[in-house]
Amino acid sequence: MPDISITRTSPHSLYAHLHTRDSRLDLLHAYGFDVAGNAEWAVLHTSDALLLPTARRLVAELHIAGLDVAAEAGLAPSRPEIESARRVAMTKALARANDALHTWDTESESLCDERGWPLDGESYGQRRAELDRAAWEAFTTFLTHGLPLLEQAERTRERLSGDHEQAAGYILSRMRASLTRGVIVHADAERVLAYLRNADGTPTDEAAYAHAVETRNSEGWHAAYEWMLHGEALVTLAAAGAEVPTPLDAAPSLGGAAAVTSEAAPGRRSTGRR
């Protein structure tokens, strides 16, 4: 078959995007893609027909990431494939957030005394801020893709009855509340951050900008934690509500996300602050 090619020309480097996300460039080489590019463009190609599902997955992932991708005929993602890519993105984001939370739960023990109070308030606060940042960065995936996923999940809920319908309804209500709160936090923070940015995007005051970012991450924690608790169930409902099954769900993943757990971590470390 002819080579599968994916190209993009933009001031923002697709090549850099592939290189920095999940060591994806190395994975693409491992899968058998030849990759060439520089700061302005990238080309991926292979003559292996078995890589077509993976190539289509990549195009869909780049599409939902907001990148302008030009692909050869046969690679343009369909609506079911885009829906599948959204679910994959959510699963990977949940894995990152849960990894950060599990690390915090382990490390926070050493930062507290036997009564659970921080031994060093500054060290504890800095480490907590790192958790907030990691959680918010992962949570932005839900802010981007939450509405379409909720629409898919709603299609599933409508086919359920009894206790199953009530359980699905509860999950969707919590996810809508999480999304609403997250959007409000994001919008409020962006108004402040926009005021603190120069025309070229650099901060007018680095300390003030950093404080505004940290405040956003902190205020977004409870919405992000709600998403972490119920996000896996939302992905499951959304997958069941997909209009047409797609082979992308079985295609090799380019991200290698870890398994996601919805188990609530201990409350004093995970849901609350001192």
Coordinates of C-alpha atoms in Angstrom, one line a residue:
M1 CA 0.0 0.0 0.0
P2 CA 1.2 3.6 -0.4
D3 CA 3.0 5.3 2.5
I4 CA 0.8 6.6 5.3
S5 CA 1.8 10.3 5.8
I6 CA 0.7 12.8 8.4
T7 CA 2.0 16.3 8.1
R8 CA 1.4 19.7 9.7
T9 CA 2.9 23.1 9.1
S10 CA 2.5 25.6 12.0
P11 CA 4.4 28.1 14.1
H12 CA 3.9 25.5 16.9
S13 CA 6.0 22.4 16.3
L14 CA 4.1 19.1 15.8
Y15 CA 7.5 17.5 15.9
A16 CA 8.1 19.0 19.4
H17 CA 4.6 18.0 20.4
L18 CA 5.3 14.4 19.5
H19 CA 8.7 14.5 21.2
T20 CA 7.5 15.8 24.5
R21 CA 4.2 13.9 25.0
D22 CA 4.7 10.5 26.7
S23 CA 8.0 10.0 24.9
R24 CA 5.8 9.5 21.8
L25 CA 8.5 10.0 19.3
D26 CA 10.3 6.9 20.6
L27 CA 7.1 4.9 20.6
L28 CA 6.4 5.9 17.0
H29 CA 9.8 4.6 16.0
A30 CA 9.2 1.4 17.9
Y31 CA 5.8 0.9 16.1
G32 CA 7.6 1.3 12.8
F33 CA 6.9 4.9 11.8
D34 CA 9.7 6.9 10.1
V35 CA 9.6 10.4 11.6
A36 CA 11.2 13.5 10.1
G37 CA 10.8 17.1 11.1
N38 CA 12.1 20.3 12.6
A39 CA 10.7 23.2 14.5
E40 CA 8.2 24.0 11.7
W41 CA 6.9 20.7 10.4
A42 CA 6.8 16.9 10.8
V43 CA 6.1 13.9 8.6
L44 CA 5.3 10.4 9.7
H45 CA 5.2 7.6 7.2
T46 CA 5.1 3.9 7.0
S47 CA 4.3 1.3 4.3
D48 CA 3.0 -1.2 6.9
A49 CA -0.8 -1.6 6.4
L50 CA -1.1 -3.0 9.9
L51 CA -0.2 0.4 11.3
L52 CA -3.3 2.1 9.7
P53 CA -5.4 1.9 12.9
T54 CA -2.5 3.4 15.0
A55 CA -2.0 6.1 12.4
R56 CA -5.7 7.0 12.5
R57 CA -5.6 7.1 16.3
L58 CA -2.7 9.5 16.1
V59 CA -4.6 11.8 13.7
A60 CA -7.6 11.8 15.9
E61 CA -5.5 12.5 19.1
L62 CA -3.8 15.4 17.4
H63 CA -7.2 16.7 16.1
I64 CA -8.8 16.8 19.6
A65 CA -5.6 18.4 20.9
G66 CA -6.4 21.4 18.7
L67 CA -3.6 20.8 16.2
D68 CA -4.2 21.4 12.5
V69 CA -3.3 18.1 10.9
A70 CA -3.2 17.4 7.2
A71 CA -3.4 13.7 6.5
E72 CA -3.6 11.6 3.4
A73 CA -7.0 10.2 2.3
G74 CA -8.1 7.4 4.5
L75 CA -6.6 8.9 7.6
A76 CA -9.1 11.7 8.4
P77 CA -10.8 10.6 11.6
S78 CA -14.6 9.9 11.6
R79 CA -16.9 11.1 14.4
P80 CA -16.7 7.7 16.2
E81 CA -12.9 7.8 16.0
I82 CA -12.8 11.3 17.5
E83 CA -15.1 10.2 20.3
S84 CA -12.8 7.2 20.9
A85 CA -9.8 9.6 21.0
R86 CA -11.5 11.7 23.6
R87 CA -12.1 8.7 25.8
V88 CA -8.4 7.7 25.4
A89 CA -7.3 11.2 26.3
M90 CA -9.5 11.1 29.4
T91 CA -8.1 7.8 30.5
K92 CA -4.6 8.9 30.1
A93 CA -5.3 12.2 32.0
L94 CA -6.9 10.2 34.8
A95 CA -3.9 8.0 35.1
R96 CA -1.6 11.0 35.4
A97 CA -3.8 12.5 38.1
N98 CA -4.1 9.3 40.0
D99 CA -0.4 8.7 39.8
A100 CA 0.2 12.2 41.3
L101 CA -2.3 11.6 44.0
H102 CA -0.9 8.2 45.0
T103 CA 2.6 9.7 45.2
W104 CA 1.3 12.4 47.4
D105 CA -0.4 10.0 49.7
T106 CA 2.8 8.1 50.1
E107 CA 5.0 11.2 50.6
S108 CA 2.7 13.1 52.9
E109 CA 3.1 10.5 55.6
S110 CA 6.8 11.6 56.0
L111 CA 5.8 15.3 56.0
C112 CA 3.5 14.9 59.0
D113 CA 3.9 14.0 62.7
E114 CA 2.0 11.2 64.4
R115 CA -1.1 13.4 64.8
G116 CA -1.1 14.3 61.1
W117 CA 0.2 17.8 61.3
P118 CA 2.9 19.1 58.9
L119 CA 6.4 18.9 60.3
D120 CA 7.5 21.8 58.1
G121 CA 4.7 24.0 56.8
E122 CA 6.7 25.4 53.9
S123 CA 7.8 22.0 52.6
Y124 CA 4.3 20.6 53.1
G125 CA 2.8 23.5 51.2
Q126 CA 5.3 23.3 48.3
R127 CA 4.6 19.6 47.9
R128 CA 0.9 20.1 48.1
A129 CA 1.2 22.8 45.4
E130 CA 2.9 20.3 43.2
L131 CA 0.0 17.9 43.6
D132 CA -2.5 20.7 42.8
R133 CA -0.5 21.6 39.7
A134 CA -0.4 18.0 38.4
A135 CA -4.1 17.5 39.2
W136 CA -5.1 20.7 37.4
E137 CA -3.0 20.0 34.3
A138 CA -4.7 16.6 34.0
F139 CA -8.1 18.1 34.8
T140 CA -7.9 20.4 31.8
T141 CA -8.4 17.4 29.6
F142 CA -11.9 17.1 31.1
L143 CA -12.5 20.8 30.7
T144 CA -11.7 20.4 27.0
H145 CA -13.6 17.2 26.3
G146 CA -16.1 17.0 29.1
L147 CA -19.3 18.1 27.2
P148 CA -19.0 15.6 24.4
L149 CA -18.2 12.8 26.8
L150 CA -21.2 13.7 29.0
E151 CA -23.4 13.6 25.8
Q152 CA -22.2 10.1 25.0
A153 CA -22.7 9.0 28.6
E154 CA -26.2 10.5 28.6
R155 CA -27.1 8.2 25.6
T156 CA -26.2 5.3 27.8
R157 CA -28.1 6.5 30.8
E158 CA -31.3 6.8 28.7
R159 CA -31.1 3.1 27.9
L160 CA -30.8 2.1 31.6
S161 CA -33.5 1.6 34.2
G162 CA -33.9 1.1 37.9
D163 CA -30.8 1.2 40.1
H164 CA -28.5 1.3 37.1
E165 CA -30.2 4.4 35.7
Q166 CA -30.0 6.1 39.2
A167 CA -26.3 5.3 39.6
A168 CA -25.5 6.6 36.1
G169 CA -27.6 9.7 36.8
Y170 CA -25.6 10.4 40.0
I171 CA -22.3 10.0 38.2
L172 CA -23.4 12.4 35.5
S173 CA -24.6 14.9 38.0
R174 CA -21.3 14.9 39.8
M175 CA -19.4 15.2 36.6
R176 CA -21.5 18.1 35.4
A177 CA -20.9 19.8 38.8
S178 CA -17.1 19.2 38.4
L179 CA -17.1 20.5 34.9
T180 CA -19.1 23.6 35.8
R181 CA -16.8 24.4 38.8
G182 CA -13.7 23.8 36.7
V183 CA -14.9 26.1 33.9
I184 CA -15.6 28.9 36.5
V185 CA -12.2 28.5 38.1
H186 CA -10.5 28.5 34.7
A187 CA -12.4 31.6 33.5
D188 CA -11.7 33.5 36.8
A189 CA -8.1 32.7 36.6
E190 CA -7.7 33.5 33.0
R191 CA -9.0 37.0 33.6
V192 CA -6.3 37.6 36.2
L193 CA -3.6 35.9 34.1
A194 CA -4.5 37.8 31.0
Y195 CA -4.0 41.0 33.0
L196 CA -0.5 39.8 34.0
R197 CA 0.6 38.8 30.5
N198 CA 2.6 41.0 28.1
A199 CA 1.6 41.0 24.4
D200 CA 4.1 38.2 23.7
G201 CA 2.7 36.0 26.5
T202 CA 5.4 36.6 29.0
P203 CA 4.4 37.6 32.6
T204 CA 4.5 41.3 33.5
D205 CA 5.3 40.2 37.1
E206 CA 6.6 36.7 37.4
A207 CA 5.9 36.4 41.2
A208 CA 2.3 37.7 40.8
Y209 CA 1.7 35.4 37.8
A210 CA 3.1 32.3 39.6
H211 CA 0.8 33.2 42.6
A212 CA -2.2 33.4 40.3
V213 CA -1.4 30.0 38.7
E214 CA -1.0 28.5 42.2
T215 CA -4.3 30.0 43.4
R216 CA -6.1 28.6 40.3
N217 CA -4.7 25.1 40.9
S218 CA -5.6 25.2 44.6
E219 CA -9.2 26.5 43.9
G220 CA -9.6 23.8 41.2
W221 CA -8.6 20.9 43.5
H222 CA -12.1 19.9 44.7
A223 CA -13.5 19.9 41.1
A224 CA -10.5 17.9 39.9
Y225 CA -10.8 15.4 42.7
E226 CA -14.5 14.9 42.0
W227 CA -13.4 14.2 38.4
M228 CA -10.7 11.7 39.6
L229 CA -13.3 9.8 41.6
H230 CA -15.9 9.4 38.9
G231 CA -14.0 10.0 35.6
E232 CA -13.4 6.3 35.0
A233 CA -17.1 5.6 35.3
L234 CA -17.8 8.5 32.9
V235 CA -15.5 7.0 30.3
T236 CA -17.2 3.6 30.7
L237 CA -20.6 5.2 30.2
A238 CA -19.4 7.2 27.3
A239 CA -17.9 4.2 25.6
A240 CA -21.2 2.3 25.9
G241 CA -23.0 5.3 24.5
A242 CA -20.8 5.6 21.4
E243 CA -23.0 5.4 18.3
V244 CA -20.7 3.2 16.3
P245 CA -18.0 0.9 17.7
T246 CA -14.6 1.7 16.3
P247 CA -11.4 -0.4 15.8
L248 CA -9.5 2.5 17.5
D249 CA -10.6 1.1 20.9
A250 CA -8.5 -2.0 20.1
A251 CA -5.6 -0.3 18.3
P252 CA -2.2 0.0 20.0
S253 CA -2.1 3.0 22.3
L254 CA 0.6 5.5 21.8
G255 CA 0.5 6.7 25.3
G256 CA 0.7 3.6 27.4
A257 CA -1.5 5.0 30.2
A258 CA -1.5 3.2 33.6
A259 CA -4.6 1.7 35.0
V260 CA -7.0 4.2 36.5
T261 CA -8.5 3.6 39.9
S262 CA -11.5 5.5 41.4
E263 CA -10.7 4.4 45.0
A264 CA -10.9 7.4 47.3
A265 CA -7.6 8.1 49.0
P266 CA -7.5 9.0 52.7
G267 CA -9.6 12.1 53.2
R268 CA -7.2 14.2 55.2
R269 CA -4.5 14.0 52.5
S270 CA -6.6 13.8 49.4
T271 CA -9.8 15.9 49.8
G272 CA -8.9 18.4 52.4
R273 CA -6.3 21.0 53.3
R274 CA -4.9 22.2 56.6

